[in-house]
XYZ file of C-alpha atoms in Angstrom:
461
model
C -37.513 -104.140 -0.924
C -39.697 -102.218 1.137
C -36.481 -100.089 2.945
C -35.356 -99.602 -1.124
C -38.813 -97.935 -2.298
C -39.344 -95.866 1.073
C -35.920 -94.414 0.582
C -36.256 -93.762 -3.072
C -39.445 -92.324 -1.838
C -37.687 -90.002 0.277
C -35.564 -88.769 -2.552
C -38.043 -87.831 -4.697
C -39.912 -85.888 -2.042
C -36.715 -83.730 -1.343
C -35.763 -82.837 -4.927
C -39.819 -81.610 -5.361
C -39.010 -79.595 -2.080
C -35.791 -78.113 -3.704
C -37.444 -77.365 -7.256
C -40.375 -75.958 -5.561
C -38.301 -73.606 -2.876
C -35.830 -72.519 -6.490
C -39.088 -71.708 -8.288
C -40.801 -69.933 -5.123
C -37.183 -67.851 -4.994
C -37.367 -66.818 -8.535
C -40.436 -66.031 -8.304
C -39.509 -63.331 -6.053
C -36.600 -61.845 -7.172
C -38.380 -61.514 -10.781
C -41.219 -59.857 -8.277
C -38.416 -57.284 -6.675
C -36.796 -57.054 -9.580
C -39.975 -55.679 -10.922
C -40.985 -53.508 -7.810
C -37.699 -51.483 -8.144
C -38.441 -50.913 -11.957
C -41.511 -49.959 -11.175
C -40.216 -47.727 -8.227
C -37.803 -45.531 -10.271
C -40.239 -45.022 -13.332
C -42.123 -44.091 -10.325
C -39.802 -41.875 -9.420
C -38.498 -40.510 -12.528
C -42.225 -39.559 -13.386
C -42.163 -37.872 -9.938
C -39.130 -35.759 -10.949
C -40.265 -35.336 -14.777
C -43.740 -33.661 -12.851
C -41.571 -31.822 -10.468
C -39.500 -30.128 -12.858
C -42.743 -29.727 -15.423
C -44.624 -27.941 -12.745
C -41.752 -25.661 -11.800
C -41.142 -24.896 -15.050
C -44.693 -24.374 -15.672
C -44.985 -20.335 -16.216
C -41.377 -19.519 -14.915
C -39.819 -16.427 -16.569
C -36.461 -16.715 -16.634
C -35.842 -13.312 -17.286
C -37.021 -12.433 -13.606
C -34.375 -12.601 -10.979
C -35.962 -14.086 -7.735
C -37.495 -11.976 -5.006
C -37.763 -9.456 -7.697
C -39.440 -6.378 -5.970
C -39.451 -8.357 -2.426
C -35.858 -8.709 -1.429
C -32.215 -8.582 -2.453
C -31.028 -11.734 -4.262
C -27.732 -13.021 -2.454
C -24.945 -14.909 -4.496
C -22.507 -17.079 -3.048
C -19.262 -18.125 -4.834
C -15.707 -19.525 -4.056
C -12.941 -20.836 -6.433
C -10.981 -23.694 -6.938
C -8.246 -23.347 -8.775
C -6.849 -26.136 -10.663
C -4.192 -24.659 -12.819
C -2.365 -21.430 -12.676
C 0.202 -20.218 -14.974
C 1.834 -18.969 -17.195
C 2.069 -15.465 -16.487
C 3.515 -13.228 -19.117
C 5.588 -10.281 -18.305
C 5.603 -8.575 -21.699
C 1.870 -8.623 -21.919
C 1.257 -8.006 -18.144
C -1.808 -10.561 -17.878
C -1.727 -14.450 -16.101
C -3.712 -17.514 -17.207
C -6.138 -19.407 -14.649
C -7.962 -23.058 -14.972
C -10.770 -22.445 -12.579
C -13.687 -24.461 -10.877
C -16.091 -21.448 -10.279
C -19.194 -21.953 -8.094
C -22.209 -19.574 -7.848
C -24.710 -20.328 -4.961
C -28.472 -18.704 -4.633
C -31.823 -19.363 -3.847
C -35.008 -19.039 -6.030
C -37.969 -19.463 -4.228
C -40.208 -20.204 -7.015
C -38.009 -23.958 -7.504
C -38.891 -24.859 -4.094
C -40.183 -28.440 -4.550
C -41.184 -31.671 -2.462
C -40.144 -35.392 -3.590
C -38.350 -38.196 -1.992
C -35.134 -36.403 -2.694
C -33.627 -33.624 -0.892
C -31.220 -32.637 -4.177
C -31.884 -33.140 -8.027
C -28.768 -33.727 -9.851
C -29.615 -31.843 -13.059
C -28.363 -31.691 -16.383
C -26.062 -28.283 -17.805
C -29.124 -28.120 -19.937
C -31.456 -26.960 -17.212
C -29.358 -23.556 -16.768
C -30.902 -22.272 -20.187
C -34.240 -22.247 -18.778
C -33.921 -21.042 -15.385
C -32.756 -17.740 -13.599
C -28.533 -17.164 -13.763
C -26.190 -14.619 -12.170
C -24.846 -12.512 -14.839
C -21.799 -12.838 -13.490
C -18.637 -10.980 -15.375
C -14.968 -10.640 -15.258
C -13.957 -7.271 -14.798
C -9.718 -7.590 -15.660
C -10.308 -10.690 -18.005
C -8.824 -10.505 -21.790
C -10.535 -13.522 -22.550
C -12.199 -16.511 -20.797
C -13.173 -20.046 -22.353
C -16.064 -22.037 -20.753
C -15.096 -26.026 -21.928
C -17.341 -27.807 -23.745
C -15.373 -31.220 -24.514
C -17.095 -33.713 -24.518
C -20.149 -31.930 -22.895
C -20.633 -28.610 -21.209
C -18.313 -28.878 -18.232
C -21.522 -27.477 -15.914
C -22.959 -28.932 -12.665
C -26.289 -28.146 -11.807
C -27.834 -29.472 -8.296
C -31.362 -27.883 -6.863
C -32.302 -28.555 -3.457
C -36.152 -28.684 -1.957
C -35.782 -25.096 -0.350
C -35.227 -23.677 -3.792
C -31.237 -23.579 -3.476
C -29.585 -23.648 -6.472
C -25.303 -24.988 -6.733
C -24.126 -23.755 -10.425
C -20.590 -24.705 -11.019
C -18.545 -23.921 -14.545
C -15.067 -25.118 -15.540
C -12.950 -21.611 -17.017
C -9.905 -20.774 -18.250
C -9.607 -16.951 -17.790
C -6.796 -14.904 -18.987
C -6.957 -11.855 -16.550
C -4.780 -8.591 -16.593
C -2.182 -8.690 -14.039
C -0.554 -5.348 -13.369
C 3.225 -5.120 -12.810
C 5.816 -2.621 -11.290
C 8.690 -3.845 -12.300
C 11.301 -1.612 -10.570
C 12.685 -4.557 -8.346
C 12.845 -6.991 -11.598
C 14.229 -9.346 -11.355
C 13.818 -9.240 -7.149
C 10.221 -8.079 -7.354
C 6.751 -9.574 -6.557
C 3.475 -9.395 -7.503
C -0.159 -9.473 -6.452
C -2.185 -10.970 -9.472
C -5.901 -9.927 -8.933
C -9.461 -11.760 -10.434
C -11.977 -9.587 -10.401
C -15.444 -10.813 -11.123
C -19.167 -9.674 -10.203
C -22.777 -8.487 -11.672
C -22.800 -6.839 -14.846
C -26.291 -5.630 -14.664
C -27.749 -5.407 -11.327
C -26.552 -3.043 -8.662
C -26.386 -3.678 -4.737
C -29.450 -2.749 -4.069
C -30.601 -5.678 -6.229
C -28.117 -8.730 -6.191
C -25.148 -9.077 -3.822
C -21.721 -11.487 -3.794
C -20.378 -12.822 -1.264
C -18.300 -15.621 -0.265
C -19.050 -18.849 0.845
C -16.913 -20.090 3.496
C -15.537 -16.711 3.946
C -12.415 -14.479 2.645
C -10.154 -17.440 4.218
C -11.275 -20.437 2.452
C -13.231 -19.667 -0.220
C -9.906 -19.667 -2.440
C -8.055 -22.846 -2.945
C -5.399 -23.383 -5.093
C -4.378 -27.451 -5.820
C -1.752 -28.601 -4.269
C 0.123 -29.578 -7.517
C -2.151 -26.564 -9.696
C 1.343 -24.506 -10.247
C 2.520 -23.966 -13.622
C 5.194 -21.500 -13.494
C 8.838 -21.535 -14.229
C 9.861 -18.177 -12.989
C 7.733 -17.413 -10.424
C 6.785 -19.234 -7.067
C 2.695 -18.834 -6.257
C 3.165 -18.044 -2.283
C -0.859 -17.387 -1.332
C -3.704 -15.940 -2.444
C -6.265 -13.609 -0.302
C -9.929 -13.109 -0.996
C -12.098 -9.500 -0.072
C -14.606 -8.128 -1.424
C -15.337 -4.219 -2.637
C -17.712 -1.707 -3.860
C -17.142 0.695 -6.775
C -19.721 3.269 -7.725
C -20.124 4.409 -11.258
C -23.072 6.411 -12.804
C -25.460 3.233 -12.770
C -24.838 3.056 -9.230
C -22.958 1.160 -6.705
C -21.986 -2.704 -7.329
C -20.250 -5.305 -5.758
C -17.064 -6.896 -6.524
C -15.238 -9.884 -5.754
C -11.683 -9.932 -5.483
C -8.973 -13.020 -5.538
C -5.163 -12.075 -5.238
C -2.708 -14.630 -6.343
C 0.886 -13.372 -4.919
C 4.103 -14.196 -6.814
C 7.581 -14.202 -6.325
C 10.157 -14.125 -8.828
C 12.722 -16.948 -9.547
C 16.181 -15.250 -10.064
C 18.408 -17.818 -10.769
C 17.338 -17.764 -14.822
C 18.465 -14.676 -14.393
C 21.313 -14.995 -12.426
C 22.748 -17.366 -15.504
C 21.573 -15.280 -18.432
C 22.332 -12.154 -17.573
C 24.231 -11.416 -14.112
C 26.774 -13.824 -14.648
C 27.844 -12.860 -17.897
C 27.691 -9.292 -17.550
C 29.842 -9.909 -14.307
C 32.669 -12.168 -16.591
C 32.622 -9.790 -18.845
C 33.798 -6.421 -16.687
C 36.697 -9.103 -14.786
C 37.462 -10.163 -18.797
C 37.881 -5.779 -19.444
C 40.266 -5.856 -16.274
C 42.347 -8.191 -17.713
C 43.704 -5.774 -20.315
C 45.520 -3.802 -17.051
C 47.918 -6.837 -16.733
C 48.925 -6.519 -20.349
C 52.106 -4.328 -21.402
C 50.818 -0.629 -22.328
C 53.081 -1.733 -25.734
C 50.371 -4.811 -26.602
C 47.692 -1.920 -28.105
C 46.280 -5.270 -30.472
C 45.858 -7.061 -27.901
C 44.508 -4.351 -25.009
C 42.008 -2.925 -28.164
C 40.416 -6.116 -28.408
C 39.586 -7.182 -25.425
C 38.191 -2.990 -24.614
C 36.277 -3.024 -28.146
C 35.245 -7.228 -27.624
C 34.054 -6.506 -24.239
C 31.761 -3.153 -24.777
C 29.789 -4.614 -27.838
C 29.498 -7.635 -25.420
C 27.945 -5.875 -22.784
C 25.726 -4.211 -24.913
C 24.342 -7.137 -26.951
C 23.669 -8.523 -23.150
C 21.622 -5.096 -22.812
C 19.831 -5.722 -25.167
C 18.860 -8.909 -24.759
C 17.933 -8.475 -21.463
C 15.129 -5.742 -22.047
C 13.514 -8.355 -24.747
C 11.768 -10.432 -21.816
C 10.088 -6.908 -20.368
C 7.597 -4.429 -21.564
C 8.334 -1.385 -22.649
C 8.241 0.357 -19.378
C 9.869 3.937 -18.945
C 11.848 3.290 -15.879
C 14.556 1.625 -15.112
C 14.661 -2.107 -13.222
C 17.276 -3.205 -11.184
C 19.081 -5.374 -13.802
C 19.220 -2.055 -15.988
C 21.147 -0.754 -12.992
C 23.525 -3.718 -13.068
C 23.994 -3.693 -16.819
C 24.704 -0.255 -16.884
C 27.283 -0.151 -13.944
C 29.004 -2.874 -15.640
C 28.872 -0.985 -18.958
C 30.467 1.968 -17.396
C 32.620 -0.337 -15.697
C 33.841 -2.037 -19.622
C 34.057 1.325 -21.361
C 36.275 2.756 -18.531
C 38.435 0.308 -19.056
C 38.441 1.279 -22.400
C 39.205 4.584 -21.495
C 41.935 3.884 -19.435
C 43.572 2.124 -21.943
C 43.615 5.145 -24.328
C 45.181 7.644 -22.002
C 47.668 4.809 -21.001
C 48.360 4.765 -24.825
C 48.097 8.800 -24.796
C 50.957 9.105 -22.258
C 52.927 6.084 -23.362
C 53.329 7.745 -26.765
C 55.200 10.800 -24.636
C 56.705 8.546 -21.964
C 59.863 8.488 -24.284
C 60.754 12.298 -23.547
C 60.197 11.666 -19.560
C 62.171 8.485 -19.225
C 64.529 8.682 -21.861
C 65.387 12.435 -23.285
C 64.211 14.662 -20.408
C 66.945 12.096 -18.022
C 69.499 12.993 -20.628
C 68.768 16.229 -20.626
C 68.639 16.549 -16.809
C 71.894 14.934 -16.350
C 73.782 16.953 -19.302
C 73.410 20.439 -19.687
C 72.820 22.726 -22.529
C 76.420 23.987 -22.545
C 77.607 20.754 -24.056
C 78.671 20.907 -27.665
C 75.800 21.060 -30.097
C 77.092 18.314 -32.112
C 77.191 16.007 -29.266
C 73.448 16.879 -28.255
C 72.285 16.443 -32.058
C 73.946 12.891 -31.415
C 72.377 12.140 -28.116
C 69.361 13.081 -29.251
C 69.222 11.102 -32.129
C 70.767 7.980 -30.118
C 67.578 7.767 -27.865
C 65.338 8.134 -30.020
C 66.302 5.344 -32.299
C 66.703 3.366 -28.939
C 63.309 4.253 -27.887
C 61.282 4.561 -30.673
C 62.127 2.459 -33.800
C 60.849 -1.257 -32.403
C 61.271 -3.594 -35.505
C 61.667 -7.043 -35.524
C 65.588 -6.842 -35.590
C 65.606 -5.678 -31.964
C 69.614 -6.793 -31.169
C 70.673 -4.892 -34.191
C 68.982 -1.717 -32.936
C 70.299 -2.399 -29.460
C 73.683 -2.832 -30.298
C 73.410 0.400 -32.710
C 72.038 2.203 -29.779
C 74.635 0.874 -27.428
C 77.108 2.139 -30.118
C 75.852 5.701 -30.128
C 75.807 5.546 -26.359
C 79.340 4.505 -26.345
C 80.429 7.246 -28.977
C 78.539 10.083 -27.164
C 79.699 8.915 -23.734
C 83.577 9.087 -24.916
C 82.508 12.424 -26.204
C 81.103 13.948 -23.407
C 83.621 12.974 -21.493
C 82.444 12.641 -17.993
C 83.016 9.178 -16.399
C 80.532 9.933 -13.706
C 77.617 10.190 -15.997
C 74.815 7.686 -16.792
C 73.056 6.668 -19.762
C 68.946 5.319 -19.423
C 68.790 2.015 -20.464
C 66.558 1.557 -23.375
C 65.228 -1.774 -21.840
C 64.192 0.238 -18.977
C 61.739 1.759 -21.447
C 60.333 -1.445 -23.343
C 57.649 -3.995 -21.627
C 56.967 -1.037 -19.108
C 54.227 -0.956 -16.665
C 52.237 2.272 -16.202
C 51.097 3.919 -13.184
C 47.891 4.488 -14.423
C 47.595 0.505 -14.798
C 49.111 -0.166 -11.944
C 46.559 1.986 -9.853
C 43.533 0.389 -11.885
C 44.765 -3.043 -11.194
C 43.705 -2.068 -7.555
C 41.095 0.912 -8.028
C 38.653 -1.137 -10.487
C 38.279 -4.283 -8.751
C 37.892 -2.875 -5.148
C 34.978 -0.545 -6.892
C 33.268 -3.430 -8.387
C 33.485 -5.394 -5.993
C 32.092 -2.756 -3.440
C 29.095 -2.086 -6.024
C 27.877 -5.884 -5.482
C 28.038 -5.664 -2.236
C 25.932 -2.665 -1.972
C 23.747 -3.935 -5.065
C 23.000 -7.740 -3.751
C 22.546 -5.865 -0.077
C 19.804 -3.714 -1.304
C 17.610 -5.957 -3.067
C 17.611 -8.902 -1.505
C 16.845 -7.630 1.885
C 14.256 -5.012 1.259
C 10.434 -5.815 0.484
C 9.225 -5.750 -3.193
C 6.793 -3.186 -4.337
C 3.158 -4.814 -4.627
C 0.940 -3.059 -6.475
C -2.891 -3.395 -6.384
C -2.769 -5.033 -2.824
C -6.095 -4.754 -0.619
C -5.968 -6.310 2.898
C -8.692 -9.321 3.347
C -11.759 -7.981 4.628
């Protein structure tokens, strides 16, 4: 009995030990608990009397070290999202983080914190750069859900001001080497109100780095983004001499749109015109339409092709291909109606003149009336009921041949004279393709190995 109630004594001794070392636990947990409420309404009244008291009689319409000094802004970009770029309107569109940088001595604070991450709604009541845009159209600051602004102040008075923009800025274009060419797509941006001698950009981490594009921020379909520069320059106008900051975005153009579109067709369209040169000078359907088929072709392609570009006054290097080819198409064309011109007198050199040459004038009248009748109904009069004419011909032939008498003369054969081939078409067969043929050459040569016009280029400074 006495081992039984000193061990049930011991029990109850530990469990008081265990409830009173949970309750002395609690105890202090609800006591931390409490301490670290208590320290950040401490600290939040700390920061609600810091930013009170600098707040407290600042003029926001004052930029700092007004009077005293020059105020110094530092930006950079990052670039989240570029494209599209539009070649009829000459202008680009850009999804931008930008970041402004300065210091205003009269936020200079001390607290337990080094940095106050402040709400977009701060910026309204303090000091901002007036920065501006000087080639942007338009620009959108987002506001979904919330202003898309960072604000952070550090002790010394620095202030980090960061906005998310979408800017559509002018991008000027010499178009000359379209669709070979390259551009240089500038953003220019600085103070709309104060001069040098009172506020001053520059860059943060320098021309290098202060302009990053994401690795995946590309959003173009005809143009590769191939690096961007960053300097800075100084225009004077009658207010006096400011500062701006300059970001070029270079481009190159994709050709192979174009090489489908436009180059390839125009291209199948002069070798479809050559075809007509293998056809018999007789087949005028046949040789018309392809001549008439394949100008209006080439010009519809024309004109399609100038739809995608401004209205410039010069001409581009596909306006040098599509015209070359359409000179190429209405030559054949051309050709085609002299062969038809001569073909329409060919009867007289192969057929009459060789009559003529072989029998002279002092043959009987009557026989030359016949002759000349024979070969002309051999050579001219193609109707459906070609053997009948034939063997009429061959008839005359006969007749006039017993007239004239002479076994050693020869009669042309009127075959000879149907399904002929031309010189002239024979000598374009050769002539047209070898010219063609040598323009590419010299065409593809030319712009593919010499370096695109950039206009508006400034080297990094």
């Amino acid at each position: 009995m006495d081992l039984h109630s000193a061990f049930n004594n011991m029990i109850w001794h530990v469990l008081f030990l265990l409830i009173l070392l949970g309750c002395q636990t609690s105890l202090c947990q609800q006591s931390s608990e409490a301490q670290k409420e208590t320290d950040a309404n401490e600290d939040s009244t700390v920061f609600t009397r810091i930013l009170d008291g600098l707040l407290d009689g600042y003029d926001n319409r004052l930029r700092p070290g007004l009077g005293e000094n020059v105020t110094e802004i530092k930006t950079n970009i990052f670039v989240t999202s570029f494209g599209p770029v539009s070649d009829t309107e000459m202008e680009y569109t850009i999804d931008v983080f930008f970041r402004q940088s300065w210091k205003d001595e009269r936020l200079c604070f001390k607290g337990p914190m080094e940095m106050l991450p402040l709400n977009n709604l701060l910026a309204s009541n303090i000091w901002t750069p007036d920065t501006f845009f000087l080639n942007g159209k338009k620009s959108i600051a987002h506001n979904m859900t919330t202003p898309n602004k960072l604000l952070r102040l550090k002790d010394d008075g620095t202030l980090l001001y960061t906005m998310r923009l979408t800017i559509s800025a002018e991008c000027p274009m010499q178009l000359e080497d379209f669709p070979m060419d390259a551009h240089a797509c500038p953003l220019k941006f600085g103070s709309y109100a104060y001069p040098v001698s009172e506020v001053v950009y520059t860059w943060t981490q320098g021309a290098a780095k202060s302009v990053v594009v994401a690795e995946d921020g590309s959003r173009l379909n005809q143009y590769h983004l191939i690096g961007q520069t960053a300097n800075t320059e100084d225009i004077h106008t009658s207010r006096g001499q400011y500062t701006v900051m300059m970001a070029h975005f270079y481009l190159k153009r994709k050709i192979g749109y174009f090489v489908i579109q436009t180059y390839m067709p125009c291209f199948m369209t002069v070798i479809l015109s050559q075809v007509s040169f293998w056809l018999n000078r007789e087949s005028v359907p046949a040789r018309t339409v392809f001549g008439v088929t394949t100008v209006l072709t080439m010009t519809t392609l024309s004109i399609s092709a100038r739809n995608s570009l401004p209205k410039v006054a010069y001409a581009t290097a596909m306006d040098w291909f599509i015209a070359v080819c359409y000179a190429f198409v209405f030559s054949a064309l051309i050709e085609f109606a002299t062969v038809n011109y001569f073909t329409k007198r060919s009867w007289a050199w192969d057929g009459k003149k060789a009559l003529e040459a072989q029998h002279p004038k002092k043959r009987d009248p009557m026989v030359l009336s016949k002759k000349a009748n024979n070969v002309c109904s051999a050579g001219v009069n193609y109707t459906p009921n070609f053997t009948k004419d034939v063997s009429i011909s061959t008839i005359s032939n006969t007749t006039s041949v017993q007239l004239r008498g002479g076994p050693e003369s020869k009669l042309v054969d009127p075959k000879k004279t149907y399904n002929s081939v031309s010189k002239i078409d024979k000598m374009s067969r050769i002539v047209f393709p070898v010219l063609f043929g040598t323009f590419n050459l010299v065409y593809w040569a030319t712009y593919l190995n010499r370096e695109p016009m950039v206009q508006g280029v400034v080297a990094s400074t």
